[in-house]
PDB file of C-alpha atoms and ligand atoms in Angstrom:
ATOM      1  CA  MET U   1      49.799   6.179  -7.084  1.00 79.00           C
ATOM      2  CA  ALA U   2      49.095   9.794  -6.411  1.00 85.00           C
ATOM      3  CA  ALA U   3      46.661  11.671  -8.687  1.00 93.00           C
ATOM      4  CA  THR U   4      48.350  13.537 -11.556  1.00 97.00           C
ATOM      5  CA  VAL U   5      47.115  15.884 -14.197  1.00 98.00           C
ATOM      6  CA  PHE U   6      46.840  12.818 -16.506  1.00 98.00           C
ATOM      7  CA  SER U   7      44.701  10.821 -14.131  1.00 98.00           C
ATOM      8  CA  LYS U   8      42.507  13.903 -13.904  1.00 98.00           C
ATOM      9  CA  ILE U   9      42.336  14.012 -17.713  1.00 98.00           C
ATOM     10  CA  ILE U  10      41.246  10.382 -17.777  1.00 98.00           C
ATOM     11  CA  ALA U  11      38.607  11.209 -15.201  1.00 98.00           C
ATOM     12  CA  ARG U  12      37.470  14.194 -17.257  1.00 98.00           C
ATOM     13  CA  GLU U  13      38.249  16.436 -14.175  1.00 97.00           C
ATOM     14  CA  ILE U  14      40.321  18.690 -16.329  1.00 97.00           C
ATOM     15  CA  PRO U  15      39.887  19.272 -20.032  1.00 98.00           C
ATOM     16  CA  ALA U  16      42.100  18.042 -22.849  1.00 98.00           C
ATOM     17  CA  ARG U  17      41.906  17.786 -26.634  1.00 98.00           C
ATOM     18  CA  ILE U  18      41.227  14.051 -26.887  1.00 98.00           C
ATOM     19  CA  GLU U  19      42.090  12.364 -30.107  1.00 98.00           C
ATOM     20  CA  TYR U  20      41.476   8.774 -29.278  1.00 98.00           C
ATOM     21  CA  GLU U  21      40.229   6.473 -26.464  1.00 98.00           C
ATOM     22  CA  ASP U  22      39.748   2.856 -25.840  1.00 98.00           C
ATOM     23  CA  ASN U  23      39.465   0.608 -22.773  1.00 98.00           C
ATOM     24  CA  LEU U  24      43.270   0.673 -22.216  1.00 98.00           C
ATOM     25  CA  CYS U  25      44.464   4.026 -23.193  1.00 98.00           C
ATOM     26  CA  LEU U  26      43.768   7.694 -23.954  1.00 98.00           C
ATOM     27  CA  VAL U  27      45.454   9.909 -26.600  1.00 98.00           C
ATOM     28  CA  PHE U  28      45.291  13.712 -26.304  1.00 98.00           C
ATOM     29  CA  HIS U  29      47.177  16.729 -27.599  1.00 98.00           C
ATOM     30  CA  ASP U  30      49.990  18.095 -25.433  1.00 98.00           C
ATOM     31  CA  ALA U  31      49.215  21.428 -23.769  1.00 98.00           C
ATOM     32  CA  ASN U  32      52.683  22.724 -24.665  1.00 98.00           C
ATOM     33  CA  PRO U  33      53.458  21.322 -28.146  1.00 98.00           C
ATOM     34  CA  GLN U  34      57.016  21.006 -29.322  1.00 97.00           C
ATOM     35  CA  ALA U  35      56.085  20.164 -32.892  1.00 97.00           C
ATOM     36  CA  PRO U  36      53.136  20.756 -35.220  1.00 98.00           C
ATOM     37  CA  PHE U  37      51.666  17.441 -33.919  1.00 98.00           C
ATOM     38  CA  HIS U  38      52.452  16.576 -30.300  1.00 98.00           C
ATOM     39  CA  LEU U  39      50.208  14.034 -28.731  1.00 98.00           C
ATOM     40  CA  LEU U  40      50.437  11.992 -25.533  1.00 99.00           C
ATOM     41  CA  ILE U  41      49.512   8.313 -25.410  1.00 99.00           C
ATOM     42  CA  ILE U  42      48.812   7.187 -21.863  1.00 98.00           C
ATOM     43  CA  PRO U  43      47.659   3.981 -20.275  1.00 98.00           C
ATOM     44  CA  LYS U  44      44.448   4.240 -18.140  1.00 98.00           C
ATOM     45  CA  GLU U  45      46.177   1.967 -15.632  1.00 96.00           C
ATOM     46  CA  PRO U  46      48.183   4.259 -13.370  1.00 93.00           C
ATOM     47  CA  ILE U  47      51.787   3.223 -14.120  1.00 97.00           C
ATOM     48  CA  ALA U  48      54.107   5.957 -12.857  1.00 98.00           C
ATOM     49  CA  SER U  49      57.056   5.518 -15.225  1.00 98.00           C
ATOM     50  CA  LEU U  50      59.279   3.022 -17.076  1.00 98.00           C
ATOM     51  CA  PHE U  51      60.821   2.343 -13.719  1.00 98.00           C
ATOM     52  CA  ASP U  52      57.613   0.452 -12.862  1.00 97.00           C
ATOM     53  CA  VAL U  53      57.337  -1.716 -15.987  1.00 97.00           C
ATOM     54  CA  GLU U  54      57.174  -5.372 -15.542  1.00 96.00           C
ATOM     55  CA  GLU U  55      56.808  -8.394 -17.843  1.00 97.00           C
ATOM     56  CA  LYS U  56      53.032  -8.414 -17.207  1.00 95.00           C
ATOM     57  CA  THR U  57      52.932  -4.861 -18.588  1.00 95.00           C
ATOM     58  CA  ALA U  58      54.407  -5.873 -21.938  1.00 97.00           C
ATOM     59  CA  SER U  59      51.153  -6.296 -23.842  1.00 97.00           C
ATOM     60  CA  LEU U  60      49.884  -2.993 -22.622  1.00 98.00           C
ATOM     61  CA  LEU U  61      53.041  -1.195 -23.654  1.00 98.00           C
ATOM     62  CA  GLY U  62      52.750  -2.919 -27.022  1.00 98.00           C
ATOM     63  CA  HIS U  63      49.181  -1.657 -27.366  1.00 98.00           C
ATOM     64  CA  LEU U  64      50.330   1.928 -26.680  1.00 98.00           C
ATOM     65  CA  VAL U  65      52.838   1.710 -29.380  1.00 98.00           C
ATOM     66  CA  VAL U  66      50.384   0.163 -31.844  1.00 98.00           C
ATOM     67  CA  VAL U  67      47.930   2.911 -31.071  1.00 98.00           C
ATOM     68  CA  ALA U  68      50.618   5.535 -31.547  1.00 98.00           C
ATOM     69  CA  THR U  69      51.470   4.194 -35.047  1.00 98.00           C
ATOM     70  CA  ARG U  70      47.736   4.273 -35.987  1.00 98.00           C
ATOM     71  CA  ILE U  71      47.287   7.852 -34.832  1.00 98.00           C
ATOM     72  CA  ALA U  72      50.490   8.826 -36.748  1.00 98.00           C
ATOM     73  CA  ALA U  73      49.021   7.310 -39.837  1.00 98.00           C
ATOM     74  CA  GLN U  74      45.685   9.058 -39.310  1.00 98.00           C
ATOM     75  CA  LEU U  75      47.526  12.385 -38.936  1.00 98.00           C
ATOM     76  CA  GLY U  76      49.268  11.732 -42.211  1.00 98.00           C
ATOM     77  CA  LEU U  77      52.790  11.599 -40.790  1.00 98.00           C
ATOM     78  CA  SER U  78      54.034   9.588 -43.744  1.00 98.00           C
ATOM     79  CA  SER U  79      57.425  11.197 -43.758  1.00 97.00           C
ATOM     80  CA  GLY U  80      58.171  10.213 -40.226  1.00 98.00           C
ATOM     81  CA  TYR U  81      57.629  11.035 -36.623  1.00 98.00           C
ATOM     82  CA  ARG U  82      59.135  10.263 -33.217  1.00 98.00           C
ATOM     83  CA  LEU U  83      57.904   8.319 -30.145  1.00 98.00           C
ATOM     84  CA  VAL U  84      59.590   9.328 -26.870  1.00 98.00           C
ATOM     85  CA  VAL U  85      59.232   8.063 -23.352  1.00 98.00           C
ATOM     86  CA  ASN U  86      60.999  10.299 -20.745  1.00 98.00           C
ATOM     87  CA  CYS U  87      61.771   8.407 -17.502  1.00 98.00           C
ATOM     88  CA  GLY U  88      62.726   9.946 -14.189  1.00 98.00           C
ATOM     89  CA  PRO U  89      64.352  13.286 -13.487  1.00 98.00           C
ATOM     90  CA  ASP U  90      67.442  12.701 -15.703  1.00 97.00           C
ATOM     91  CA  GLY U  91      65.039  11.608 -18.479  1.00 98.00           C
ATOM     92  CA  GLY U  92      63.111  14.806 -18.290  1.00 97.00           C
ATOM     93  CA  GLN U  93      59.872  13.197 -16.984  1.00 98.00           C
ATOM     94  CA  SER U  94      57.723  15.919 -15.356  1.00 98.00           C
ATOM     95  CA  VAL U  95      54.299  14.015 -14.964  1.00 98.00           C
ATOM     96  CA  ASP U  96      54.472  10.684 -13.067  1.00 98.00           C
ATOM     97  CA  HIS U  97      52.048   8.820 -15.147  1.00 98.00           C
ATOM     98  CA  LEU U  98      53.682   6.813 -17.978  1.00 98.00           C
ATOM     99  CA  HIS U  99      53.179   8.434 -21.375  1.00 98.00           C
ATOM    100  CA  LEU U 100      54.483   8.233 -24.968  1.00 98.00           C
ATOM    101  CA  HIS U 101      55.087  11.482 -26.686  1.00 98.00           C
ATOM    102  CA  LEU U 102      54.094  11.375 -30.450  1.00 98.00           C
ATOM    103  CA  LEU U 103      55.929  14.232 -32.207  1.00 98.00           C
ATOM    104  CA  GLY U 104      55.658  14.987 -35.903  1.00 98.00           C
ATOM    105  CA  GLY U 105      54.946  17.466 -38.611  1.00 98.00           C
ATOM    106  CA  ARG U 106      58.514  18.821 -38.901  1.00 97.00           C
ATOM    107  CA  ALA U 107      62.015  17.446 -39.228  1.00 97.00           C
ATOM    108  CA  LEU U 108      63.190  16.686 -35.686  1.00 97.00           C
ATOM    109  CA  HIS U 109      66.709  17.131 -34.516  1.00 95.00           C
ATOM    110  CA  TRP U 110      68.994  14.378 -33.157  1.00 96.00           C
ATOM    111  CA  PRO U 111      70.570  13.962 -30.656  1.00 93.00           C
ATOM    112  CA  PRO U 112      67.938  15.496 -28.304  1.00 88.00           C
ATOM    113  CA  GLY U 113      69.183  17.850 -25.576  1.00 78.00           C
TER     114      GLY U 113
HETATM  115  P1  5GP R 201      57.211  14.686 -19.581  1.00 52.15           P
HETATM  116  O1  5GP R 201      58.053  15.896 -19.401  1.00 52.15           O
HETATM  117  O2  5GP R 201      56.640  14.120 -18.245  1.00 52.15           O
HETATM  118  O3  5GP R 201      57.806  13.646 -20.555  1.00 52.15           O
HETATM  119  O4  5GP R 201      55.893  15.168 -20.371  1.00 52.15           O
HETATM  120  C1  5GP R 201      54.755  15.708 -19.813  1.00 52.15           C
HETATM  121  C2  5GP R 201      54.035  16.423 -20.915  1.00 52.15           C
HETATM  122  O5  5GP R 201      52.790  16.758 -20.366  1.00 52.15           O
HETATM  123  C3  5GP R 201      54.676  17.794 -21.298  1.00 52.15           C
HETATM  124  O6  5GP R 201      54.972  17.830 -22.658  1.00 52.15           O
HETATM  125  C4  5GP R 201      53.546  18.762 -20.903  1.00 52.15           C
HETATM  126  O7  5GP R 201      53.470  19.773 -21.776  1.00 52.15           O
HETATM  127  C5  5GP R 201      52.304  17.918 -20.917  1.00 52.15           C
HETATM  128  N1  5GP R 201      51.350  18.354 -19.948  1.00 52.15           N
HETATM  129  C6  5GP R 201      51.470  18.796 -18.631  1.00 52.15           C
HETATM  130  N2  5GP R 201      50.334  19.081 -18.078  1.00 52.15           N
HETATM  131  C7  5GP R 201      49.340  18.986 -19.057  1.00 52.15           C
HETATM  132  C8  5GP R 201      48.006  19.165 -19.061  1.00 52.15           C
HETATM  133  O8  5GP R 201      47.343  19.563 -18.056  1.00 52.15           O
HETATM  134  N3  5GP R 201      47.335  18.993 -20.271  1.00 52.15           N
HETATM  135  C9  5GP R 201      47.967  18.500 -21.384  1.00 52.15           C
HETATM  136  N4  5GP R 201      47.192  18.206 -22.498  1.00 52.15           N
HETATM  137  N5  5GP R 201      49.277  18.335 -21.346  1.00 52.15           N
HETATM  138  C10 5GP R 201      49.984  18.584 -20.206  1.00 52.15           C
END
């Protein structure tokens, strides 16, 4: 997979406001936040998008979700939040490294655009 801004953040080649890290994933604040809290949860393994998910990726994806829920709790998002995964051009994906958006801190609208 080609290098992306996210692989460069993992490699510390470009800066980011990192909130959490473990051996499988990295969590950092989005550079262009769409809510008072907007973080990105990314696997360290370079998976480009949901198009590339396989059964063997299931436990990693589960880990990303569990980490997201822990971060949401730490941030005090007790009245709710949203996890979003954009996939491909029609899904609005702009960085080809799989990521979960964690959005919270305000009431979010539905449906999204
Ligand atoms: P996507 O549109 O692919 O679902 O989301 C990509 C997200 O990455 C966007 O919300 C965008 O603001 C964020 N982003 C893009 N480049 C950078 C960067 O260099 N640093 C950080 N922290 N976020 C970025």
